[in-house]
Structures are given as C-alpha cells and as structure tokens.
Amino acid sequence: MALKNRLLHERLAAIVSTLRHGEMIYIADAGSGTTSQSLVPLSDKVEIIDLAVSTNVPTVEQVMNVLWEVGDFEGAFVTENMKTANPEAYAKVKNLTGEDNLHELRYLPEFYDLRDRVKAFIQTGDYGVHSNIIIIAGYPSPVIPVEWMVNPNWLDDIRKKQSEES
C-alpha cells in the first residue's frame, strides 16, 4: 500500500492550508539572501521558513513537488534565465505546471520585486543555478492575469483607465 504524501512541517502546512487564490510561495535555492544585508533585501513582512539541512537537502524540486501535490496551485513564475541556465529544472517545472501556467520574468527587478509579495519564503539547500520558483495558489477557476500578479498597482490602473473612459 502506497503512503499518501503529507506535509509534515507544521508551519508550512498551516500556510499552505490558508492560501487563497493568487497568493504565492517563493521556493528559494541556498544562495537566496533573506537579511537586510543581502544583495537584494527581502521585505521583513515576508515570513521565512528555512528548510535547508545541507547541500541540496532539500532541493527546490522536492519542496515544489510536495507543495503542488498537497496544496491547490495553478501556476508558477521562474526567471527567464532558468530556461538556458538550468534547462532540466525548467522542464520539470513546466511538466508540473503545464506550459500555459509557467510564466517567465526578468531576474532583476521583476522576479525579485515579486518576492516581497509572497506569503512565505521557503529557503532550501538547493545549489542549482536559477532554480528559484514562485508558485501561485489557485483552484479550478479563471486564471488570474499575469499582469495583475506582477503589478502591485493593477487595481489602481484599472480604476484610472475606467475613469478616463467615463
């Protein structure tokens, strides 16, 4: 009898169970800085969950696969560099999400800007190049436009456009 996959990390399980449509989780490689002294500091409003045990334990792929299996996710963001710098990881993410649900962003500043809007930042021990992934919570419903995900002012922009049209 095969065991059902379960999320055993108490805090991570709580976060995944409370995700709502459009909320995101950042799964980071070992090189991602999380302090105010980092090259690109992470907002102190983002919860950090450090799962890293040793080199490549766990990997971004392992964490992503478990979260995808136990949670409700509809898509992912990766850097546009991943396709050439880490084609094996890119193919695995695309296989998991489906081609239409995998979105590429410029590494800087767009991908790093999106980090500050995630619900949680998960640090892994992964040493892969450009292996960071942002997964998007969802469920069977219309897909949220990517423009809304990457633009924190999207609602203001819609209001402004509607006001101009009136």
XYZ file of N, CA and C in Angstrom:
498
model
N 0.840 -1.179 0.000
C 0.000 0.000 0.000
C 0.888 1.247 0.000
N 0.623 2.133 -0.932
C 1.401 3.372 -1.039
C 0.916 4.373 0.007
N 1.873 5.037 0.628
C 1.523 6.059 1.611
C 1.085 7.336 0.914
N 0.079 7.975 1.447
C -0.361 9.274 0.950
C 0.682 10.306 1.351
N 1.044 11.172 0.432
C 2.020 12.203 0.745
C 1.373 13.259 1.635
N 2.043 13.601 2.715
C 1.534 14.580 3.671
C 2.612 15.609 3.951
N 2.169 16.795 4.252
C 3.087 17.864 4.614
C 3.276 17.814 6.118
N 4.482 17.466 6.580
C 4.744 17.241 7.991
C 5.251 18.477 8.736
N 5.771 19.451 8.027
C 6.278 20.667 8.657
C 5.073 21.499 9.114
N 4.932 21.658 10.404
C 3.727 22.276 10.986
C 3.442 23.667 10.425
N 4.415 24.534 10.403
C 4.181 25.914 9.950
C 3.900 25.964 8.458
N 4.644 25.193 7.688
C 4.424 25.166 6.241
C 3.040 24.603 5.913
N 2.617 23.578 6.632
C 1.275 23.015 6.433
C 0.206 24.061 6.731
N 0.404 24.845 7.782
C -0.564 25.887 8.130
C -0.647 26.945 7.036
N 0.484 27.343 6.492
C 0.484 28.347 5.424
C -0.211 27.813 4.178
N 0.138 26.603 3.763
C -0.473 26.028 2.561
C -1.984 25.887 2.735
N -2.417 25.522 3.933
C -3.857 25.334 4.146
C -4.630 26.649 4.157
N -3.944 27.769 4.330
C -4.645 29.059 4.363
C -4.442 29.887 3.097
N -3.725 29.347 2.111
C -3.519 30.087 0.865
C -4.836 30.295 0.137
N -4.973 31.463 -0.423
C -6.153 31.789 -1.215
C -5.716 32.107 -2.639
N -6.682 32.121 -3.542
C -6.436 32.317 -4.971
C -5.539 33.524 -5.225
N -4.418 33.280 -5.873
C -3.496 34.341 -6.233
C -2.381 34.587 -5.241
N -2.466 34.004 -4.055
C -1.368 34.164 -3.107
C -0.206 33.265 -3.548
N 0.999 33.629 -3.144
C 2.178 32.965 -3.686
C 3.143 32.516 -2.589
N 3.923 31.491 -2.941
C 5.006 30.998 -2.100
C 6.280 30.996 -2.946
N 7.357 31.520 -2.372
C 8.659 31.560 -3.037
C 9.484 30.384 -2.512
N 9.956 29.545 -3.409
C 10.824 28.429 -3.040
C 12.217 28.784 -3.534
N 13.131 29.006 -2.584
C 14.439 29.575 -2.891
C 15.562 28.562 -2.821
N 16.566 28.806 -3.653
C 17.778 27.997 -3.559
C 18.620 28.483 -2.382
N 19.698 27.784 -2.108
C 20.530 28.085 -0.936
C 21.205 29.444 -1.014
N 21.336 29.995 -2.213
C 22.025 31.268 -2.363
C 21.156 32.493 -2.173
N 19.877 32.318 -1.943
C 18.969 33.458 -1.813
C 19.111 34.103 -0.446
N 19.472 35.359 -0.458
C 19.644 36.081 0.797
C 18.320 36.515 1.387
N 18.245 36.502 2.700
C 16.998 36.847 3.379
C 17.155 37.953 4.409
N 18.346 38.486 4.556
C 18.558 39.508 5.581
C 18.591 40.901 4.959
N 18.589 41.911 5.820
C 18.663 43.284 5.329
C 20.025 43.570 4.701
N 21.020 42.723 4.935
C 22.340 42.897 4.353
C 22.492 42.187 3.006
N 21.455 41.496 2.556
C 21.516 40.766 1.291
C 21.664 41.727 0.118
N 22.149 41.201 -0.994
C 22.289 41.993 -2.214
C 20.961 42.649 -2.577
N 19.896 41.866 -2.516
C 18.539 42.385 -2.697
C 17.767 41.975 -1.447
N 17.658 42.867 -0.471
C 16.998 42.511 0.798
C 15.548 42.078 0.612
N 15.153 41.101 1.395
C 13.778 40.612 1.411
C 12.987 41.440 2.415
N 11.766 41.783 2.068
C 10.914 42.547 2.975
C 10.778 41.816 4.305
N 10.817 42.557 5.394
C 10.649 41.936 6.709
C 9.202 41.518 6.964
N 8.303 41.816 6.043
C 6.897 41.403 6.158
C 6.664 39.992 5.618
N 7.659 39.431 4.943
C 7.539 38.091 4.372
C 8.050 37.072 5.382
N 7.250 36.061 5.653
C 7.664 35.002 6.584
C 8.682 34.090 5.912
N 9.760 33.807 6.620
C 10.817 32.938 6.113
C 10.731 31.596 6.830
N 10.743 30.532 6.044
C 10.788 29.181 6.587
C 12.045 28.531 6.028
N 13.009 28.293 6.882
C 14.284 27.726 6.454
C 14.231 26.207 6.615
N 14.178 25.513 5.485
C 14.144 24.050 5.483
C 15.513 23.450 5.185
N 16.506 24.294 4.863
C 17.819 23.808 4.451
C 18.468 22.990 5.561
N 18.952 21.815 5.204
C 19.641 20.927 6.131
C 21.110 20.821 5.750
N 21.372 20.623 4.453
C 22.742 20.551 3.949
C 22.693 20.824 2.454
N 23.826 20.741 1.804
C 23.883 20.974 0.371
C 22.874 20.082 -0.351
N 21.964 20.721 -1.067
C 20.912 20.070 -1.868
C 19.904 19.262 -1.046
N 19.774 19.559 0.225
C 18.767 18.899 1.069
C 17.985 19.966 1.819
N 16.712 20.109 1.524
C 16.022 19.556 0.365
C 16.286 20.415 -0.861
N 15.894 19.912 -2.013
C 16.021 20.680 -3.250
C 14.744 21.484 -3.481
N 14.855 22.476 -4.334
C 13.681 23.257 -4.731
C 12.648 22.320 -5.349
N 13.101 21.420 -6.205
C 12.191 20.487 -6.873
C 11.429 19.627 -5.860
N 12.119 19.108 -4.852
C 11.439 18.270 -3.851
C 10.357 19.053 -3.125
N 10.677 20.260 -2.714
C 9.692 21.079 -1.995
C 8.528 21.436 -2.914
N 8.840 21.844 -4.136
C 7.788 22.204 -5.084
C 6.849 21.022 -5.344
N 7.419 19.844 -5.560
C 6.583 18.673 -5.845
C 5.635 18.350 -4.697
N 6.126 18.414 -3.470
C 5.274 18.127 -2.314
C 4.176 19.185 -2.189
N 4.551 20.457 -2.270
C 3.542 21.510 -2.141
C 2.500 21.410 -3.234
N 2.928 21.131 -4.453
C 1.995 21.023 -5.576
C 1.020 19.874 -5.350
N 1.522 18.793 -4.777
C 0.676 17.619 -4.537
C -0.335 17.844 -3.411
N 0.086 18.502 -2.339
C -0.795 18.620 -1.170
C -1.617 19.911 -1.164
N -1.235 20.895 -1.967
C -1.948 22.178 -1.984
C -2.720 22.385 -3.262
N -3.329 23.548 -3.366
C -4.056 23.940 -4.572
C -3.266 25.046 -5.260
N -2.559 24.677 -6.337
C -1.739 25.627 -7.065
C -2.104 25.598 -8.537
N -2.012 26.760 -9.185
C -2.413 26.840 -10.583
C -1.290 27.246 -11.532
N -0.190 27.751 -11.015
C 0.870 28.185 -11.909
C 2.126 28.527 -11.151
N 3.132 28.989 -11.918
C 4.417 29.335 -11.315
C 5.112 30.403 -12.129
N 5.993 31.127 -11.427
C 6.904 32.072 -12.053
C 8.323 31.549 -11.892
N 9.114 31.696 -12.940
C 10.545 31.418 -12.895
C 11.244 32.588 -13.589
N 12.561 32.646 -13.449
C 13.281 33.688 -14.171
C 13.448 33.258 -15.623
N 13.538 34.247 -16.517
C 13.747 33.925 -17.923
C 15.110 33.254 -18.133
N 16.020 33.400 -17.181
C 17.342 32.775 -17.267
C 17.290 31.272 -17.014
N 16.243 30.792 -16.335
C 16.192 29.382 -15.963
C 16.212 28.475 -17.186
N 15.537 28.876 -18.241
C 15.425 28.026 -19.431
C 16.794 27.649 -19.996
N 17.745 28.585 -19.992
C 19.074 28.287 -20.531
C 20.089 27.899 -19.448
N 19.982 28.504 -18.263
C 20.946 28.226 -17.195
C 20.672 26.907 -16.486
N 19.419 26.476 -16.473
C 19.046 25.262 -15.759
C 17.890 24.580 -16.509
N 18.139 24.136 -17.753
C 17.062 23.591 -18.580
C 16.363 22.375 -17.984
N 17.091 21.558 -17.223
C 16.478 20.374 -16.612
C 15.424 20.795 -15.576
N 15.759 21.760 -14.742
C 14.806 22.255 -13.746
C 13.625 22.931 -14.434
N 13.904 23.701 -15.476
C 12.841 24.383 -16.219
C 11.844 23.362 -16.778
N 12.357 22.303 -17.371
C 11.494 21.264 -17.949
C 10.631 20.603 -16.873
N 11.202 20.387 -15.707
C 10.437 19.762 -14.621
C 9.319 20.675 -14.117
N 9.611 21.967 -14.010
C 8.570 22.912 -13.578
C 7.471 22.979 -14.630
N 7.866 23.070 -15.897
C 6.887 23.142 -16.993
C 6.030 21.879 -17.040
N 6.641 20.725 -16.800
C 5.901 19.470 -16.791
C 4.870 19.448 -15.656
N 5.244 20.016 -14.527
C 4.344 20.037 -13.372
C 3.193 21.035 -13.563
N 3.514 22.229 -14.021
C 2.509 23.292 -14.108
C 1.717 23.273 -15.402
N 2.320 22.747 -16.450
C 1.760 22.875 -17.787
C 2.333 24.134 -18.424
N 2.552 24.084 -19.717
C 3.209 25.192 -20.418
C 2.465 26.515 -20.264
N 1.138 26.480 -20.327
C 0.352 27.716 -20.236
C 0.367 28.340 -18.852
N 0.767 27.589 -17.844
C 0.747 28.084 -16.464
C 2.130 28.388 -15.905
N 3.140 28.361 -16.771
C 4.502 28.694 -16.369
C 4.849 30.045 -16.987
N 5.179 31.003 -16.152
C 5.431 32.370 -16.591
C 6.868 32.747 -16.277
N 7.519 33.405 -17.233
C 8.908 33.820 -17.071
C 8.967 35.322 -16.823
N 9.807 35.702 -15.868
C 10.040 37.105 -15.548
C 11.529 37.401 -15.613
N 11.851 38.662 -15.861
C 13.255 39.059 -15.770
C 13.713 38.840 -14.335
N 14.945 38.365 -14.211
C 15.529 38.085 -12.894
C 15.511 39.333 -12.021
N 16.042 40.423 -12.557
C 16.034 41.700 -11.859
C 15.416 42.749 -12.763
N 14.499 43.526 -12.302
C 13.993 43.580 -10.938
C 12.694 42.795 -10.722
N 12.013 42.362 -11.804
C 10.653 41.831 -11.667
C 10.542 40.621 -10.740
N 11.414 39.609 -10.929
C 11.315 38.400 -10.113
C 11.602 38.718 -8.650
N 12.639 39.526 -8.420
C 12.971 39.885 -7.040
C 11.916 40.797 -6.414
N 11.298 41.658 -7.204
C 10.217 42.501 -6.669
C 9.040 41.648 -6.204
N 8.763 40.573 -6.940
C 7.632 39.708 -6.604
C 7.861 38.958 -5.288
N 9.123 38.749 -4.911
C 9.425 38.083 -3.627
C 8.755 38.785 -2.454
N 8.692 40.099 -2.507
C 8.149 40.862 -1.385
C 6.627 40.795 -1.300
N 5.997 40.136 -2.266
C 4.537 40.000 -2.247
C 4.093 38.571 -1.923
N 5.044 37.673 -1.640
C 4.676 36.288 -1.356
C 4.236 36.137 0.099
N 3.466 35.094 0.340
C 3.010 34.814 1.706
C 4.117 34.186 2.542
N 4.970 33.414 1.880
C 6.086 32.777 2.593
C 7.257 32.592 1.649
N 8.446 32.639 2.231
C 9.708 32.444 1.526
C 10.341 31.193 2.107
N 10.463 30.151 1.311
C 10.998 28.877 1.788
C 12.433 28.738 1.317
N 13.358 28.681 2.266
C 14.782 28.510 1.970
C 15.092 27.025 1.907
N 15.696 26.580 0.813
C 16.103 25.181 0.674
C 17.628 25.103 0.676
N 18.163 23.904 0.563
C 19.595 23.704 0.457
C 20.054 23.544 -0.985
N 19.184 23.835 -1.936
C 19.436 23.622 -3.362
C 20.576 24.502 -3.871
N 21.527 23.903 -4.576
C 22.636 24.642 -5.165
C 22.482 24.802 -6.679
N 21.275 24.587 -7.186
C 21.034 24.753 -8.613
C 21.122 26.213 -9.027
N 21.516 26.445 -10.266
C 21.603 27.791 -10.816
C 20.214 28.214 -11.305
N 19.799 29.389 -10.924
C 18.471 29.908 -11.289
C 17.378 28.858 -11.040
N 17.365 28.314 -9.848
C 16.368 27.280 -9.538
C 15.203 27.810 -8.708
N 15.191 29.092 -8.392
C 14.102 29.665 -7.599
C 12.777 29.616 -8.360
N 11.710 29.381 -7.605
C 10.373 29.272 -8.197
C 9.382 29.986 -7.282
N 8.434 30.658 -7.885
C 7.313 31.228 -7.135
C 6.077 30.477 -7.604
N 5.406 29.790 -6.668
C 4.192 29.061 -7.052
C 2.967 29.869 -6.630
N 1.934 29.780 -7.460
C 0.733 30.597 -7.310
C -0.435 29.708 -6.892
N -1.051 30.072 -5.773
C -2.203 29.309 -5.294
C -3.398 29.548 -6.211
N -4.218 28.541 -6.342
C -5.403 28.661 -7.167
C -6.262 27.433 -7.059
N -7.239 27.387 -7.886
C -8.166 26.276 -7.943
C -8.849 26.349 -9.286
N -9.671 25.364 -9.643
C -10.311 25.399 -10.960
C -11.217 26.628 -11.097
N -10.720 27.643 -11.728
C -11.436 28.893 -11.954
C -10.695 29.645 -13.040
N -11.211 30.785 -13.459
C -10.443 31.549 -14.448
C -9.062 31.904 -13.896
N -8.063 31.787 -14.733
C -6.686 32.089 -14.344
C -6.545 33.592 -14.127
N -5.851 33.970 -13.075
C -5.596 35.378 -12.805
C -4.600 35.886 -13.843
N -4.881 37.017 -14.489
C -3.930 37.539 -15.477
C -2.557 37.803 -14.857
N -1.517 37.413 -15.574
C -0.150 37.592 -15.093
C 0.120 39.061 -14.787
N -0.438 39.952 -15.578
C -0.218 41.385 -15.355
C -0.659 41.796 -13.948
N -1.701 41.194 -13.439
C -2.181 41.511 -12.095
C -1.201 41.003 -11.039
N -0.585 39.862 -11.314
C 0.324 39.251 -10.353
C 1.607 40.065 -10.203
N 2.112 40.605 -11.297
C 3.414 41.273 -11.258
C 3.316 42.786 -11.056
N 2.105 43.320 -11.082
C 1.931 44.761 -10.897
C 1.127 45.014 -9.628
N 1.772 45.476 -8.564
C 1.034 45.701 -7.317
C 0.000 46.823 -7.420
N 0.045 47.593 -8.498
C -0.902 48.703 -8.683
C -1.967 48.396 -9.720
N -2.166 47.128 -10.052
C -3.071 46.757 -11.132
C -4.493 47.266 -10.918
N -4.988 47.204 -9.695
C -6.352 47.641 -9.435
C -6.483 49.155 -9.609
N -5.486 49.900 -9.149
C -5.484 51.356 -9.359
C -5.431 51.682 -10.843
N -4.658 50.910 -11.611
C -4.567 51.133 -13.056
C -5.916 50.917 -13.736
N -6.652 49.891 -13.326
C -7.978 49.632 -13.893
C -8.920 50.785 -13.557
N -8.892 51.226 -12.308
C -9.752 52.344 -11.900
C -9.432 53.607 -12.697
N -8.146 53.878 -12.896
C -7.730 55.057 -13.633
C -8.209 54.966 -15.080
N -8.059 53.812 -15.689
C -8.491 53.621 -17.080
C -9.998 53.796 -17.205
N -10.743 53.224 -16.267
C -12.202 53.356 -16.301
C -12.621 54.816 -16.105
N -11.915 55.507 -15.249
C -12.209 56.921 -15.003
C -11.958 57.753 -16.253
N -10.872 57.444 -16.965
C -10.545 58.157 -18.189
C -11.552 57.896 -19.287
N -12.130 56.677 -19.289
C -13.104 56.296 -20.316
C -14.478 56.910 -20.055
N -14.726 57.332 -18.826
C -16.047 57.891 -18.481
C -16.183 59.324 -18.892
